[in-house]
Coordinates of C-alpha atoms in Angstrom, one line a residue:
X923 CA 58.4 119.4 228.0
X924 CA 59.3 121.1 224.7
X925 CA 58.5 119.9 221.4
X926 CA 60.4 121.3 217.9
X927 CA 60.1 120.9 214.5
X928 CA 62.3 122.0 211.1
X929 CA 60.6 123.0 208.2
X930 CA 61.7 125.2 205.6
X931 CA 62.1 128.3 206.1
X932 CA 59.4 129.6 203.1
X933 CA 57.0 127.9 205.6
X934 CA 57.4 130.2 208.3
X935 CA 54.6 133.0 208.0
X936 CA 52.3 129.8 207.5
X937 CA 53.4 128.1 210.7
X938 CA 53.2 131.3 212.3
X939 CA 49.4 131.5 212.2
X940 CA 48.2 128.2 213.2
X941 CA 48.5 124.5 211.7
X942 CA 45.4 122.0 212.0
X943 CA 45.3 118.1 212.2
X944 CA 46.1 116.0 209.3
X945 CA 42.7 115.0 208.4
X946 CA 43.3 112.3 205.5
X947 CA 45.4 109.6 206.3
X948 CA 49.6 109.7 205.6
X949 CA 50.8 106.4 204.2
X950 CA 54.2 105.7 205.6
X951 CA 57.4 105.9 204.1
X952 CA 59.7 104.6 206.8
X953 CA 58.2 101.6 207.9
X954 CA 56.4 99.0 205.4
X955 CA 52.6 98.9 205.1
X956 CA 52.1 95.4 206.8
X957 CA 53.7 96.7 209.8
X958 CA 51.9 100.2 210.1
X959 CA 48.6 98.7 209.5
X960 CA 49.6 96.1 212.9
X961 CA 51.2 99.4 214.9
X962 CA 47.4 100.5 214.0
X963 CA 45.6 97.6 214.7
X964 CA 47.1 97.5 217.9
X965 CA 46.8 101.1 218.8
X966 CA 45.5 101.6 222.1
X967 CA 43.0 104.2 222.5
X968 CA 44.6 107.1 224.6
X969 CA 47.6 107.2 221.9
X970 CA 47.8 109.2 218.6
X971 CA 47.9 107.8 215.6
X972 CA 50.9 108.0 213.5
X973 CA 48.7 107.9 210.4
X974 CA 47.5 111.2 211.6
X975 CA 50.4 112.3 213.8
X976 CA 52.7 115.5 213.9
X977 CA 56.8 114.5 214.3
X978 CA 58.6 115.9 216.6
X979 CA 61.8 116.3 218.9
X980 CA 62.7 117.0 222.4
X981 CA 65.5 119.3 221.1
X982 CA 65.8 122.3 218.2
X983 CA 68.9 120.5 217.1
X984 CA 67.4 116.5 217.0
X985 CA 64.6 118.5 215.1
X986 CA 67.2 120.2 212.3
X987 CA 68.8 116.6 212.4
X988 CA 65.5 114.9 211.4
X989 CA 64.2 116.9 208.8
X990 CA 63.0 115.6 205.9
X991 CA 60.7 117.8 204.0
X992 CA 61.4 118.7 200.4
X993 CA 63.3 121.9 200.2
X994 CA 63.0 124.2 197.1
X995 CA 67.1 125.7 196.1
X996 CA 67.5 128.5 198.3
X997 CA 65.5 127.0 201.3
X998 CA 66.2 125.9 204.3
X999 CA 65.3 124.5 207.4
X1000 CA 64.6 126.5 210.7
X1001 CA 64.1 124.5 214.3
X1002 CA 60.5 126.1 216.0
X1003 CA 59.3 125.6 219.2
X1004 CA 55.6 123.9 219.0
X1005 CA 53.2 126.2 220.7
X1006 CA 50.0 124.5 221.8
X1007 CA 48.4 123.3 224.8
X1008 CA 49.5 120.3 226.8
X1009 CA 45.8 119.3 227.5
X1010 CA 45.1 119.4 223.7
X1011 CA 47.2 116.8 222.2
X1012 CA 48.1 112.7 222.7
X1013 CA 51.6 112.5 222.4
X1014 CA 54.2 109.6 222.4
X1015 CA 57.9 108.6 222.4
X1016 CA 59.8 105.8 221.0
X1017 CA 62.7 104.2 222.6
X1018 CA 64.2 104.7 218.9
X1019 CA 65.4 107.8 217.0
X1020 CA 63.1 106.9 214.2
X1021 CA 59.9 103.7 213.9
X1022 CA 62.4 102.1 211.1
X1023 CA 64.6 100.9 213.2
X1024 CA 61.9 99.5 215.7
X1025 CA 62.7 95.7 216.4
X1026 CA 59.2 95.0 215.4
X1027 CA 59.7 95.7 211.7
X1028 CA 62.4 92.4 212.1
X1029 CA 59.6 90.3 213.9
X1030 CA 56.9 91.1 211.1
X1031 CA 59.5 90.0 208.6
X1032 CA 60.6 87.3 210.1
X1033 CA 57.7 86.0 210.5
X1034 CA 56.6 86.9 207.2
X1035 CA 60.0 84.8 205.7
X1036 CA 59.1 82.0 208.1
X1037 CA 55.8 81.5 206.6
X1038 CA 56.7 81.6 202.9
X1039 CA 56.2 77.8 202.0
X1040 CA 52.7 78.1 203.8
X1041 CA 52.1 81.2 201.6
X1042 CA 53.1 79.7 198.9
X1043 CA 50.6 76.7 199.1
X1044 CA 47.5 78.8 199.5
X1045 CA 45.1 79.0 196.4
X1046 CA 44.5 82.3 195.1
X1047 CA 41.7 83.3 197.0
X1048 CA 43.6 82.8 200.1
X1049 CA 46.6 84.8 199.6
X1050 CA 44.2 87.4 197.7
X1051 CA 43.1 88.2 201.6
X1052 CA 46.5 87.5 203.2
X1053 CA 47.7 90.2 200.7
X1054 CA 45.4 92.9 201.7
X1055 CA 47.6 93.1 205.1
X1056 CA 50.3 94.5 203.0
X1057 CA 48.1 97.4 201.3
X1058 CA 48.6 100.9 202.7
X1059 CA 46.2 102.2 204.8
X1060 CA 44.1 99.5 206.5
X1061 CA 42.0 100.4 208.9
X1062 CA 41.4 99.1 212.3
X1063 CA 38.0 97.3 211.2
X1064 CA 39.2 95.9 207.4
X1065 CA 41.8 94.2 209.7
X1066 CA 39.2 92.7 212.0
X1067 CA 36.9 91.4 208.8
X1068 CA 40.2 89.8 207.3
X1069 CA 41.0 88.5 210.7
X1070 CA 37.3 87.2 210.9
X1071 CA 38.0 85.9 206.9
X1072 CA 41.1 84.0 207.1
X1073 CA 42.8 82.0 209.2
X1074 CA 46.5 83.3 208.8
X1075 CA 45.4 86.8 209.5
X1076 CA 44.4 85.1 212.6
X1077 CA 48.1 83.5 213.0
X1078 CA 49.9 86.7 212.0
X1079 CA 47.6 89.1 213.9
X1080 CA 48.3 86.6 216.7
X1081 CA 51.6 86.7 216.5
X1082 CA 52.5 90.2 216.4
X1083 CA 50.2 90.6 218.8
X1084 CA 52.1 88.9 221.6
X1085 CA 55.4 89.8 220.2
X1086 CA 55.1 93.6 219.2
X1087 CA 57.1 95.8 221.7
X1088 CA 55.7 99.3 220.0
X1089 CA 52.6 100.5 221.9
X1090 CA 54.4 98.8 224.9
X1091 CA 57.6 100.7 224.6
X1092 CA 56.4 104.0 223.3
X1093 CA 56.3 106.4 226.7
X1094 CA 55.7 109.8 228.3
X1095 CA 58.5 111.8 226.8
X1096 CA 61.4 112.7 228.1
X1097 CA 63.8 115.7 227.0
X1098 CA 67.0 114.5 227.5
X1099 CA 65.7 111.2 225.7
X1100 CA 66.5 110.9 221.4
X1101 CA 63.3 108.5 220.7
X1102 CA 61.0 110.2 218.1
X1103 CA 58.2 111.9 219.0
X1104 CA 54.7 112.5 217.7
X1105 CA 51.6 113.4 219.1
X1106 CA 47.8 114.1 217.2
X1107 CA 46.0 117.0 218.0
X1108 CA 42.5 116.1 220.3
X1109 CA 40.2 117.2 217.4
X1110 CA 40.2 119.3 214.4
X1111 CA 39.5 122.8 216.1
X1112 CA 42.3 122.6 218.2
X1113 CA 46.0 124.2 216.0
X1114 CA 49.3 124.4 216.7
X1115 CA 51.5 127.3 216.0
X1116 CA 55.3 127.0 215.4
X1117 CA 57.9 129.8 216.8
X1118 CA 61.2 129.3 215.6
X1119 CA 64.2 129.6 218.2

């Protein structure tokens, strides 16, 4: 299968010659915190990570449709063709077009909304570590000492656990499928290059 992305077109030569792995961690803009750091949480180990993860698209024209990076006045975007080894990346597809319209961003709130008289009642200390699951970035093992700290961690970790349909749902692409795509490069010496078409 094919994988393209759009970037704009003062980007080119750059893309040209070889891209590496995003090494510090992106905080997401599509999706809120509490729910990435679950998506995270409950990664399994032979998928990438979308903290670190390159988008894609099965098509040059889903990739042109998706584009969202900033574009100076007289830029614009061009669809590439990703060029890089199969055997070199982890890669995934959602059954959505993008992760914000994943039915698990309704089950997180929901429960989240369910929940707010308990919330309410906590003392300070306990909604001190109840808030850290909103904070951007949490890793894998700061979610496991909360869940270790607190008993609604626990609940909501629970929860989501039995009820999230990401990891589950998120397959072996397929081209003629619209579900975004993403993959993570194995380790930092492996690149990508991108070719546009």
């Amino acid at each position: 299968m094919e994988l393209f992305r759009a970037i704009p077109s003062s980007q080119i030569e750059k893309a040209r010659k070889g891209m590496s792995r995003h090494l510090t961690v992106r905080i997401p803009s599509n999706v809120p915190y509490i729910v990435d750091n679950l998506w995270e949480w409950l990664r399994p180990a032979d998928m990438p990570s979308r903290r670190h993860a390159i988008y894609a698209s099965p098509t040059a024209q889903l990739a042109l449709a998706n584009a969202s990076a900033p574009l100076a006045d007289d830029d614009h975007y061009v669809a590439c063709r990703v060029v890089v080894a199969p055997q070199h990346i982890r890669i995934a597809q959602l059954t959505v077009r993008d992760a914000r319209e994943h039915s698990d961003i309704k089950v997180v709130s929901r429960w989240v909304s369910g929940q707010g008289q308990a919330i309410v009642a906590l003392g300070a200390s306990q909604k001190q570590q109840l808030a850290q699951l909103f904070m951007p970035g949490l890793g894998r093992d700061e979610l496991e000492g909360l869940r270790q700290a607190d008993s609604l961690v626990v609940q909501v970790c629970d929860y989501i656990s039995k009820a999230s349909t990401f990891w589950g749902s998120a397959a072996t692409p397929v081209a003629s499928f619209e579900g975004e795509l993403f993959f993570e490069l194995a380790d930092s010496s492996v690149t990508y290059r991108l070719e546009p078409v």
